[in-house]
PDB file of C-alpha atoms and ligand atoms in Angstrom:
ATOM      1  CA  MET J 288      -0.215   0.256   0.128  1.00  0.00           C
ATOM      2  CA  ASP J 289       1.025   3.335  -0.922  1.00  0.00           C
ATOM      3  CA  LYS J 290       1.559   6.012   2.230  1.00  0.00           C
ATOM      4  CA  LEU J 291      -1.108   7.028   3.324  1.00  0.00           C
ATOM      5  CA  ILE J 292      -2.192  10.923   1.730  1.00  0.00           C
ATOM      6  CA  ILE J 293      -4.166  12.775   4.778  1.00  0.00           C
ATOM      7  CA  THR J 294      -5.632  16.544   3.315  1.00  0.00           C
ATOM      8  CA  ALA J 295      -7.314  18.757   6.094  1.00  0.00           C
ATOM      9  CA  ALA J 296     -10.348  20.488   4.511  1.00  0.00           C
ATOM     10  CA  LEU J 297      -9.770  23.634   6.582  1.00  0.00           C
ATOM     11  CA  VAL J 298     -12.328  26.085   5.827  1.00  0.00           C
ATOM     12  CA  GLY J 299     -15.296  24.978   3.841  1.00  0.00           C
ATOM     13  CA  ALA J 300     -18.251  27.424   2.395  1.00  0.00           C
ATOM     14  CA  GLU J 301     -20.857  26.392   4.361  1.00  0.00           C
ATOM     15  CA  THR J 302     -19.125  25.541   8.109  1.00  0.00           C
ATOM     16  CA  THR J 303     -19.694  29.174  10.353  1.00  0.00           C
ATOM     17  CA  ARG J 304     -17.979  29.928  13.849  1.00  0.00           C
ATOM     18  CA  GLU J 305     -21.554  29.073  15.161  1.00  0.00           C
ATOM     19  CA  HIS J 306     -20.661  25.740  14.751  1.00  0.00           C
ATOM     20  CA  ASN J 307     -16.872  25.880  15.741  1.00  0.00           C
ATOM     21  CA  PRO J 308     -15.687  28.763  16.789  1.00  0.00           C
ATOM     22  CA  ASN J 309     -12.409  27.871  16.331  1.00  0.00           C
ATOM     23  CA  LEU J 310     -12.622  27.791  12.248  1.00  0.00           C
ATOM     24  CA  PRO J 311     -10.073  29.435  10.408  1.00  0.00           C
ATOM     25  CA  LEU J 312     -11.833  32.334   8.536  1.00  0.00           C
ATOM     26  CA  THR J 313      -9.017  35.454   7.184  1.00  0.00           C
ATOM     27  CA  PRO J 314      -5.875  34.153   5.420  1.00  0.00           C
ATOM     28  CA  GLU J 315      -3.482  34.389   7.984  1.00  0.00           C
ATOM     29  CA  GLU J 316      -6.064  32.304  10.017  1.00  0.00           C
ATOM     30  CA  ILE J 317      -5.750  29.779   7.172  1.00  0.00           C
ATOM     31  CA  ALA J 318      -2.200  29.713   6.675  1.00  0.00           C
ATOM     32  CA  GLN J 319      -1.442  29.332  10.684  1.00  0.00           C
ATOM     33  CA  ALA J 320      -4.124  26.199  10.555  1.00  0.00           C
ATOM     34  CA  ALA J 321      -2.521  24.585   7.371  1.00  0.00           C
ATOM     35  CA  ALA J 322       0.911  24.415   8.991  1.00  0.00           C
ATOM     36  CA  GLU J 323      -0.457  23.087  12.332  1.00  0.00           C
ATOM     37  CA  ALA J 324      -2.389  20.631  10.308  1.00  0.00           C
ATOM     38  CA  ARG J 325       1.444  19.862   8.497  1.00  0.00           C
ATOM     39  CA  GLU J 326       2.976  19.215  11.483  1.00  0.00           C
ATOM     40  CA  ALA J 327       0.111  17.011  12.387  1.00  0.00           C
ATOM     41  CA  GLY J 328       0.342  14.755   9.373  1.00  0.00           C
ATOM     42  CA  ALA J 329      -1.209  16.536   6.604  1.00  0.00           C
ATOM     43  CA  SER J 330       0.107  17.083   2.838  1.00  0.00           C
ATOM     44  CA  ILE J 331      -2.337  18.310   1.454  1.00  0.00           C
ATOM     45  CA  VAL J 332      -4.845  21.344   2.336  1.00  0.00           C
ATOM     46  CA  HIS J 333      -8.130  21.841   0.544  1.00  0.00           C
ATOM     47  CA  ILE J 334      -9.214  25.391   0.699  1.00  0.00           C
ATOM     48  CA  HIS J 335     -12.228  27.837   0.277  1.00  0.00           C
ATOM     49  CA  VAL J 336     -11.648  31.558   1.251  1.00  0.00           C
ATOM     50  CA  ARG J 337     -14.013  34.262   2.976  1.00  0.00           C
ATOM     51  CA  ASP J 338     -14.718  37.557   2.320  1.00  0.00           C
ATOM     52  CA  GLU J 339     -13.732  40.057   5.168  1.00  0.00           C
ATOM     53  CA  GLU J 340     -17.625  39.712   6.430  1.00  0.00           C
ATOM     54  CA  GLY J 341     -16.716  35.965   6.748  1.00  0.00           C
ATOM     55  CA  ASN J 342     -19.332  34.779   3.578  1.00  0.00           C
ATOM     56  CA  PRO J 343     -17.657  32.266   0.962  1.00  0.00           C
ATOM     57  CA  THR J 344     -15.697  33.998  -1.973  1.00  0.00           C
ATOM     58  CA  GLN J 345     -14.187  33.138  -5.011  1.00  0.00           C
ATOM     59  CA  ASP J 346     -11.868  36.338  -5.392  1.00  0.00           C
ATOM     60  CA  MET J 347      -8.739  35.823  -6.845  1.00  0.00           C
ATOM     61  CA  GLU J 348      -6.964  38.603  -4.592  1.00  0.00           C
ATOM     62  CA  ILE J 349      -7.735  36.793  -1.588  1.00  0.00           C
ATOM     63  CA  PHE J 350      -6.944  32.884  -3.117  1.00  0.00           C
ATOM     64  CA  GLY J 351      -3.949  34.229  -3.769  1.00  0.00           C
ATOM     65  CA  ARG J 352      -2.829  35.803  -0.776  1.00  0.00           C
ATOM     66  CA  THR J 353      -3.854  32.755   0.703  1.00  0.00           C
ATOM     67  CA  CYS J 354      -1.692  30.631  -1.144  1.00  0.00           C
ATOM     68  CA  ASP J 355       1.139  32.984  -0.873  1.00  0.00           C
ATOM     69  CA  LEU J 356       0.902  32.558   2.905  1.00  0.00           C
ATOM     70  CA  ILE J 357       0.880  28.438   3.121  1.00  0.00           C
ATOM     71  CA  ARG J 358       3.529  28.356   0.999  1.00  0.00           C
ATOM     72  CA  GLU J 359       5.740  30.643   2.726  1.00  0.00           C
ATOM     73  CA  LYS J 360       4.850  28.594   5.840  1.00  0.00           C
ATOM     74  CA  THR J 361       5.009  24.853   4.482  1.00  0.00           C
ATOM     75  CA  ASP J 362       5.686  22.504   1.595  1.00  0.00           C
ATOM     76  CA  LEU J 363       1.876  22.020   1.335  1.00  0.00           C
ATOM     77  CA  ILE J 364       0.125  20.787  -1.863  1.00  0.00           C
ATOM     78  CA  VAL J 365      -2.523  23.689  -2.057  1.00  0.00           C
ATOM     79  CA  GLN J 366      -5.510  22.282  -3.158  1.00  0.00           C
ATOM     80  CA  ILE J 367      -8.257  24.909  -4.153  1.00  0.00           C
ATOM     81  CA  SER J 368     -11.806  24.849  -4.650  1.00  0.00           C
ATOM     82  CA  THR J 369     -13.844  25.040  -7.658  1.00  0.00           C
ATOM     83  CA  GLY J 370     -16.807  23.998  -5.862  1.00  0.00           C
ATOM     84  CA  GLY J 371     -16.975  27.638  -4.291  1.00  0.00           C
ATOM     85  CA  ALA J 372     -20.271  27.596  -1.990  1.00  0.00           C
ATOM     86  CA  VAL J 373     -23.923  26.331  -3.178  1.00  0.00           C
ATOM     87  CA  GLY J 374     -25.210  29.300  -5.483  1.00  0.00           C
ATOM     88  CA  THR J 375     -21.914  30.695  -6.533  1.00  0.00           C
ATOM     89  CA  PRO J 376     -21.775  32.143 -10.123  1.00  0.00           C
ATOM     90  CA  GLN J 377     -20.472  29.575 -12.485  1.00  0.00           C
ATOM     91  CA  ASP J 378     -18.176  31.680 -14.008  1.00  0.00           C
ATOM     92  CA  GLU J 379     -16.804  32.789 -10.539  1.00  0.00           C
ATOM     93  CA  ARG J 380     -16.150  29.167 -10.011  1.00  0.00           C
ATOM     94  CA  VAL J 381     -13.388  29.330 -12.835  1.00  0.00           C
ATOM     95  CA  LEU J 382     -11.730  31.943 -11.502  1.00  0.00           C
ATOM     96  CA  PRO J 383      -9.008  31.155  -8.708  1.00  0.00           C
ATOM     97  CA  LEU J 384      -7.463  28.601 -11.812  1.00  0.00           C
ATOM     98  CA  ASP J 385      -5.680  31.227 -13.136  1.00  0.00           C
ATOM     99  CA  LEU J 386      -3.485  30.992  -9.996  1.00  0.00           C
ATOM    100  CA  ARG J 387      -2.294  27.665 -11.243  1.00  0.00           C
ATOM    101  CA  PRO J 388      -2.402  26.321  -7.761  1.00  0.00           C
ATOM    102  CA  GLU J 389      -1.125  22.077  -7.784  1.00  0.00           C
ATOM    103  CA  MET J 390      -4.750  20.699  -7.219  1.00  0.00           C
ATOM    104  CA  ALA J 391      -7.801  21.450  -7.589  1.00  0.00           C
ATOM    105  CA  THR J 392     -11.463  20.192  -7.208  1.00  0.00           C
ATOM    106  CA  LEU J 393     -13.265  19.237 -10.239  1.00  0.00           C
ATOM    107  CA  THR J 394     -16.934  18.103  -8.737  1.00  0.00           C
ATOM    108  CA  CYS J 395     -18.135  15.339 -11.168  1.00  0.00           C
ATOM    109  CA  GLY J 396     -22.010  16.066 -11.014  1.00  0.00           C
ATOM    110  CA  THR J 397     -25.298  17.439  -9.858  1.00  0.00           C
ATOM    111  CA  VAL J 398     -26.178  16.689  -6.281  1.00  0.00           C
ATOM    112  CA  ASN J 399     -28.774  17.650  -4.009  1.00  0.00           C
ATOM    113  CA  PHE J 400     -27.518  19.490  -0.905  1.00  0.00           C
ATOM    114  CA  GLY J 401     -29.655  20.477   1.993  1.00  0.00           C
ATOM    115  CA  ASP J 402     -31.959  21.957   0.845  1.00  0.00           C
ATOM    116  CA  ASP J 403     -30.034  23.360  -1.992  1.00  0.00           C
ATOM    117  CA  ILE J 404     -29.053  22.062  -5.420  1.00  0.00           C
ATOM    118  CA  PHE J 405     -24.874  22.149  -6.193  1.00  0.00           C
ATOM    119  CA  GLU J 406     -24.879  22.396  -9.501  1.00  0.00           C
ATOM    120  CA  ASN J 407     -22.676  20.688 -11.965  1.00  0.00           C
ATOM    121  CA  PRO J 408     -24.173  20.867 -15.373  1.00  0.00           C
ATOM    122  CA  GLU J 409     -21.716  18.783 -17.754  1.00  0.00           C
ATOM    123  CA  PRO J 410     -20.482  21.916 -19.904  1.00  0.00           C
ATOM    124  CA  LEU J 411     -19.457  23.411 -16.531  1.00  0.00           C
ATOM    125  CA  ILE J 412     -17.555  19.938 -15.757  1.00  0.00           C
ATOM    126  CA  GLU J 413     -15.801  20.414 -19.150  1.00  0.00           C
ATOM    127  CA  LYS J 414     -14.631  23.766 -18.532  1.00  0.00           C
ATOM    128  CA  LEU J 415     -13.297  23.275 -15.627  1.00  0.00           C
ATOM    129  CA  ALA J 416     -11.622  20.414 -16.252  1.00  0.00           C
ATOM    130  CA  ALA J 417     -10.368  21.466 -19.597  1.00  0.00           C
ATOM    131  CA  ARG J 418      -8.875  24.398 -17.826  1.00  0.00           C
ATOM    132  CA  MET J 419      -7.500  22.401 -15.489  1.00  0.00           C
ATOM    133  CA  LEU J 420      -5.553  19.888 -18.473  1.00  0.00           C
ATOM    134  CA  GLU J 421      -4.301  23.123 -19.654  1.00  0.00           C
ATOM    135  CA  LEU J 422      -2.534  24.740 -16.349  1.00  0.00           C
ATOM    136  CA  GLU J 423      -1.312  21.561 -15.692  1.00  0.00           C
ATOM    137  CA  ILE J 424      -3.734  21.191 -12.323  1.00  0.00           C
ATOM    138  CA  LYS J 425      -4.189  17.711 -10.515  1.00  0.00           C
ATOM    139  CA  PRO J 426      -7.998  17.574 -10.480  1.00  0.00           C
ATOM    140  CA  GLU J 427      -9.451  15.981  -7.715  1.00  0.00           C
ATOM    141  CA  LEU J 428     -12.483  14.441  -8.453  1.00  0.00           C
ATOM    142  CA  GLU J 429     -15.388  15.167  -6.255  1.00  0.00           C
ATOM    143  CA  ILE J 430     -17.802  12.244  -6.112  1.00  0.00           C
ATOM    144  CA  PHE J 431     -20.697  12.852  -4.205  1.00  0.00           C
ATOM    145  CA  ASP J 432     -22.784  10.010  -5.693  1.00  0.00           C
ATOM    146  CA  LEU J 433     -22.180   6.775  -7.644  1.00  0.00           C
ATOM    147  CA  GLY J 434     -23.601   8.808 -11.342  1.00  0.00           C
ATOM    148  CA  HIS J 435     -20.972  10.950 -10.913  1.00  0.00           C
ATOM    149  CA  VAL J 436     -18.216   8.020 -11.185  1.00  0.00           C
ATOM    150  CA  ALA J 437     -19.722   7.433 -14.789  1.00  0.00           C
ATOM    151  CA  ASN J 438     -19.671  11.291 -15.846  1.00  0.00           C
ATOM    152  CA  ALA J 439     -15.546  11.211 -14.776  1.00  0.00           C
ATOM    153  CA  MET J 440     -15.142   8.046 -17.040  1.00  0.00           C
ATOM    154  CA  ARG J 441     -17.262  10.272 -20.075  1.00  0.00           C
ATOM    155  CA  LEU J 442     -14.227  12.883 -19.029  1.00  0.00           C
ATOM    156  CA  LEU J 443     -11.417  10.120 -19.420  1.00  0.00           C
ATOM    157  CA  LYS J 444     -12.615   8.421 -22.411  1.00  0.00           C
ATOM    158  CA  ARG J 445     -12.712  12.308 -23.738  1.00  0.00           C
ATOM    159  CA  GLY J 446      -9.087  13.158 -22.602  1.00  0.00           C
ATOM    160  CA  LEU J 447     -10.187  15.634 -20.438  1.00  0.00           C
ATOM    161  CA  VAL J 448      -8.950  13.827 -17.513  1.00  0.00           C
ATOM    162  CA  LYS J 449      -5.650  12.071 -16.851  1.00  0.00           C
ATOM    163  CA  PRO J 450      -4.805   8.963 -15.078  1.00  0.00           C
ATOM    164  CA  PRO J 451      -3.989   8.402 -12.378  1.00  0.00           C
ATOM    165  CA  LEU J 452      -7.062   9.447 -11.418  1.00  0.00           C
ATOM    166  CA  TYR J 453      -7.898  10.737  -7.771  1.00  0.00           C
ATOM    167  CA  PHE J 454     -11.214  10.851  -6.524  1.00  0.00           C
ATOM    168  CA  ASP J 455     -12.681  12.307  -3.477  1.00  0.00           C
ATOM    169  CA  PHE J 456     -15.970  10.113  -2.367  1.00  0.00           C
ATOM    170  CA  VAL J 457     -17.798  12.930  -0.177  1.00  0.00           C
ATOM    171  CA  MET J 458     -19.925  10.468   1.660  1.00  0.00           C
ATOM    172  CA  GLY J 459     -23.353  11.814   3.829  1.00  0.00           C
ATOM    173  CA  VAL J 460     -24.018  14.979   2.454  1.00  0.00           C
ATOM    174  CA  PRO J 461     -27.429  15.020   2.914  1.00  0.00           C
ATOM    175  CA  GLY J 462     -29.268  14.729  -0.380  1.00  0.00           C
ATOM    176  CA  GLY J 463     -26.140  12.674  -1.719  1.00  0.00           C
ATOM    177  CA  MET J 464     -24.980   9.175  -1.598  1.00  0.00           C
ATOM    178  CA  SER J 465     -25.122   7.967   2.703  1.00  0.00           C
ATOM    179  CA  GLY J 466     -21.862   7.731   4.316  1.00  0.00           C
ATOM    180  CA  SER J 467     -22.544   3.631   4.734  1.00  0.00           C
ATOM    181  CA  ILE J 468     -19.082   1.165   4.524  1.00  0.00           C
ATOM    182  CA  HIS J 469     -20.860  -0.980   2.102  1.00  0.00           C
ATOM    183  CA  ASN J 470     -21.170   2.033  -0.378  1.00  0.00           C
ATOM    184  CA  LEU J 471     -17.737   2.763  -0.013  1.00  0.00           C
ATOM    185  CA  ILE J 472     -16.379  -0.323  -1.073  1.00  0.00           C
ATOM    186  CA  HIS J 473     -18.808  -0.657  -3.921  1.00  0.00           C
ATOM    187  CA  LEU J 474     -16.974   2.650  -5.474  1.00  0.00           C
ATOM    188  CA  THR J 475     -13.719   1.618  -4.939  1.00  0.00           C
ATOM    189  CA  ARG J 476     -14.688  -1.593  -7.445  1.00  0.00           C
ATOM    190  CA  GLU J 477     -16.267   0.868  -9.929  1.00  0.00           C
ATOM    191  CA  LEU J 478     -12.310   2.913 -10.342  1.00  0.00           C
ATOM    192  CA  PRO J 479     -10.787   1.882 -13.461  1.00  0.00           C
ATOM    193  CA  PRO J 480      -7.376   0.269 -12.608  1.00  0.00           C
ATOM    194  CA  ASP J 481      -4.486   2.282 -11.012  1.00  0.00           C
ATOM    195  CA  SER J 482      -7.178   5.073  -9.655  1.00  0.00           C
ATOM    196  CA  ILE J 483      -6.534   6.847  -6.257  1.00  0.00           C
ATOM    197  CA  TRP J 484      -9.487   7.470  -4.030  1.00  0.00           C
ATOM    198  CA  GLN J 485      -9.806   8.953  -0.590  1.00  0.00           C
ATOM    199  CA  VAL J 486     -13.056   9.552   1.739  1.00  0.00           C
ATOM    200  CA  ALA J 487     -14.427  12.786   3.162  1.00  0.00           C
ATOM    201  CA  GLY J 488     -16.670  11.058   5.688  1.00  0.00           C
ATOM    202  CA  ILE J 489     -19.501  14.347   6.395  1.00  0.00           C
ATOM    203  CA  GLY J 490     -20.066  14.712  10.111  1.00  0.00           C
ATOM    204  CA  ARG J 491     -20.250  11.748  12.202  1.00  0.00           C
ATOM    205  CA  HIS J 492     -18.939   9.459   9.456  1.00  0.00           C
ATOM    206  CA  GLU J 493     -15.768  11.271   9.107  1.00  0.00           C
ATOM    207  CA  LEU J 494     -13.973   8.483  11.473  1.00  0.00           C
ATOM    208  CA  PRO J 495     -15.225   5.169  10.685  1.00  0.00           C
ATOM    209  CA  LEU J 496     -14.847   6.031   7.055  1.00  0.00           C
ATOM    210  CA  GLY J 497     -11.451   7.327   7.370  1.00  0.00           C
ATOM    211  CA  VAL J 498     -11.125   4.085   9.504  1.00  0.00           C
ATOM    212  CA  VAL J 499     -12.125   1.714   6.870  1.00  0.00           C
ATOM    213  CA  ALA J 500      -9.697   3.818   4.341  1.00  0.00           C
ATOM    214  CA  ILE J 501      -6.585   3.459   5.805  1.00  0.00           C
ATOM    215  CA  ALA J 502      -7.084  -0.335   5.896  1.00  0.00           C
ATOM    216  CA  ALA J 503      -8.151  -0.887   2.012  1.00  0.00           C
ATOM    217  CA  GLY J 504      -5.507   1.331   0.749  1.00  0.00           C
ATOM    218  CA  GLY J 505      -7.194   4.394   0.233  1.00  0.00           C
ATOM    219  CA  HIS J 506      -6.667   8.300   1.504  1.00  0.00           C
ATOM    220  CA  VAL J 507      -8.300  10.079   4.418  1.00  0.00           C
ATOM    221  CA  ARG J 508     -10.055  13.695   4.226  1.00  0.00           C
ATOM    222  CA  VAL J 509     -10.723  15.169   7.452  1.00  0.00           C
ATOM    223  CA  GLY J 510     -11.054  19.321   8.773  1.00  0.00           C
ATOM    224  CA  PHE J 511     -14.238  21.562  10.116  1.00  0.00           C
ATOM    225  CA  GLU J 512     -15.517  21.234   6.176  1.00  0.00           C
ATOM    226  CA  ASP J 513     -16.491  18.078   6.686  1.00  0.00           C
ATOM    227  CA  ASN J 514     -16.869  17.604  10.495  1.00  0.00           C
ATOM    228  CA  VAL J 515     -16.660  20.072  13.323  1.00  0.00           C
ATOM    229  CA  TYR J 516     -16.531  17.589  16.236  1.00  0.00           C
ATOM    230  CA  TYR J 517     -13.734  15.380  17.694  1.00  0.00           C
ATOM    231  CA  SER J 518     -16.633  13.576  19.145  1.00  0.00           C
ATOM    232  CA  ARG J 519     -20.240  12.801  19.759  1.00  0.00           C
ATOM    233  CA  GLY J 520     -21.100  17.024  21.370  1.00  0.00           C
ATOM    234  CA  VAL J 521     -17.775  17.417  21.495  1.00  0.00           C
ATOM    235  CA  LEU J 522     -16.199  20.757  19.050  1.00  0.00           C
ATOM    236  CA  ALA J 523     -12.784  19.683  17.671  1.00  0.00           C
ATOM    237  CA  GLU J 524     -10.352  22.167  18.881  1.00  0.00           C
ATOM    238  CA  SER J 525      -8.381  22.406  15.860  1.00  0.00           C
ATOM    239  CA  ASN J 526      -8.566  21.155  12.069  1.00  0.00           C
ATOM    240  CA  ALA J 527      -4.985  19.931  13.214  1.00  0.00           C
ATOM    241  CA  GLN J 528      -6.650  17.794  16.224  1.00  0.00           C
ATOM    242  CA  LEU J 529      -8.498  15.889  13.721  1.00  0.00           C
ATOM    243  CA  VAL J 530      -5.578  15.446  11.345  1.00  0.00           C
ATOM    244  CA  ALA J 531      -3.182  14.245  14.264  1.00  0.00           C
ATOM    245  CA  ARG J 532      -6.071  11.176  15.210  1.00  0.00           C
ATOM    246  CA  ILE J 533      -6.398   9.674  11.822  1.00  0.00           C
ATOM    247  CA  ALA J 534      -2.410   9.757  11.606  1.00  0.00           C
ATOM    248  CA  ARG J 535      -1.854   8.502  14.455  1.00  0.00           C
ATOM    249  CA  ILE J 536      -4.500   5.025  13.886  1.00  0.00           C
ATOM    250  CA  ALA J 537      -2.400   4.814  10.549  1.00  0.00           C
ATOM    251  CA  LYS J 538       0.510   4.731  11.944  1.00  0.00           C
ATOM    252  CA  GLU J 539      -0.742   2.102  14.837  1.00  0.00           C
ATOM    253  CA  ALA J 540      -2.314   0.499  12.135  1.00  0.00           C
ATOM    254  CA  GLY J 541       1.393   0.073  10.335  1.00  0.00           C
ATOM    255  CA  ARG J 542       0.136   2.444   7.797  1.00  0.00           C
ATOM    256  CA  GLU J 543       2.792   5.019   7.447  1.00  0.00           C
ATOM    257  CA  VAL J 544       1.895   8.892   6.589  1.00  0.00           C
ATOM    258  CA  ALA J 545       2.724  10.654   3.779  1.00  0.00           C
ATOM    259  CA  THR J 546       4.791  13.871   3.565  1.00  0.00           C
ATOM    260  CA  PRO J 547       3.768  16.364   0.493  1.00  0.00           C
ATOM    261  CA  ASP J 548       6.569  15.277  -1.347  1.00  0.00           C
ATOM    262  CA  GLU J 549       5.401  11.720  -1.214  1.00  0.00           C
ATOM    263  CA  ALA J 550       1.993  13.152  -1.885  1.00  0.00           C
ATOM    264  CA  ARG J 551       3.352  14.485  -5.263  1.00  0.00           C
ATOM    265  CA  GLU J 552       4.705  11.484  -6.120  1.00  0.00           C
ATOM    266  CA  ILE J 553       1.822   9.233  -5.556  1.00  0.00           C
ATOM    267  CA  LEU J 554      -0.213  11.789  -7.453  1.00  0.00           C
ATOM    268  CA  GLY J 555       1.989  12.265 -10.028  1.00  0.00           C
ATOM    269  CA  ILE J 556       2.198  16.189  -9.501  1.00  0.00           C
ATOM    270  CA  ASN J 557       5.328  17.983 -10.330  1.00  0.00           C
ATOM    271  CA  LYS J 558       6.684  20.429  -7.810  1.00  0.00           C
ATOM    272  CA  PRO J 559       6.650  23.752  -8.496  1.00  0.00           C
TER     273      PRO J 559
HETATM  274  N1  LIG M 901     -19.104  23.744  -0.664  1.00  0.00           N
HETATM  275  C1  LIG M 901     -20.064  22.402  -1.661  1.00  0.00           C
HETATM  276  C2  LIG M 901     -21.181  23.090  -2.267  1.00  0.00           C
HETATM  277  C3  LIG M 901     -15.545  21.521  -3.617  1.00  0.00           C
HETATM  278  O1  LIG M 901     -14.643  22.104  -2.756  1.00  0.00           O
HETATM  279  O2  LIG M 901     -15.219  21.598  -4.671  1.00  0.00           O
HETATM  280  C4  LIG M 901     -18.799  22.072  -2.273  1.00  0.00           C
HETATM  281  C5  LIG M 901     -17.567  21.863  -2.218  1.00  0.00           C
HETATM  282  C6  LIG M 901     -16.838  20.956  -3.278  1.00  0.00           C
HETATM  283  O3  LIG M 901     -17.129  22.415  -1.215  1.00  0.00           O
HETATM  284 ZN1  LIG M 902     -14.490  21.839  -0.253  1.00  0.00          ZN
END
């Protein structure tokens, strides 16, 4: 098995300080949270950014400043969100790719998202994929439902994504696929050979699915975007606390944790 890649999803677009007062919001706070997550064992940070009021934004300047601060402090792989928040205009979602991050997310289909709809029509998916290909940005294929895997296969057939494909199974979003272990196993069986996968369990699904991924050769995403609790009713103190627990479990299970450079090697990313 490859070493374990831990991604820290530090901020998200929907999490607020009411959910967890320790949520990082400003570029400085996000960079500090990233440095702590690196120390705890993360090799990738998945980032969203916020405006001065703390609302989600795809603002290039804020994204750029945040990426620069993270790179000043760490050797982490920075993965920017092209998903934004539910309802972010499609043309704004593409913008931060111009910053040429090493990685970005590519959601592979539309999904109900609580009371809302996270819209990802085919032309948008193709546009994002083509731009990432052009700028040599490694996409993380966001899979909220089984049909999204089939959409990813169509992108592969059309040459819009290149192997090794890197999938992120986002499990437990209300409206998307549930966070059951048999769903996870089924998803892994649907992938083409040589694919690499990670699981992002939402809320209470984060820990059990992460444990299964460690044992099954997958990779793990944790962080306040997906889950703000350490245990039932107990808020996490930091993103790093959630990363550290996964790293500890992996080590106990005999699976070493990848450094950012080792993660680059596994994912086929050339160091900038
Ligand atoms: N905020 C969600 C609606 C991504 O980062 O690419 C979408 C999301 C996915 O978080
Ligand atoms: Zn996200």
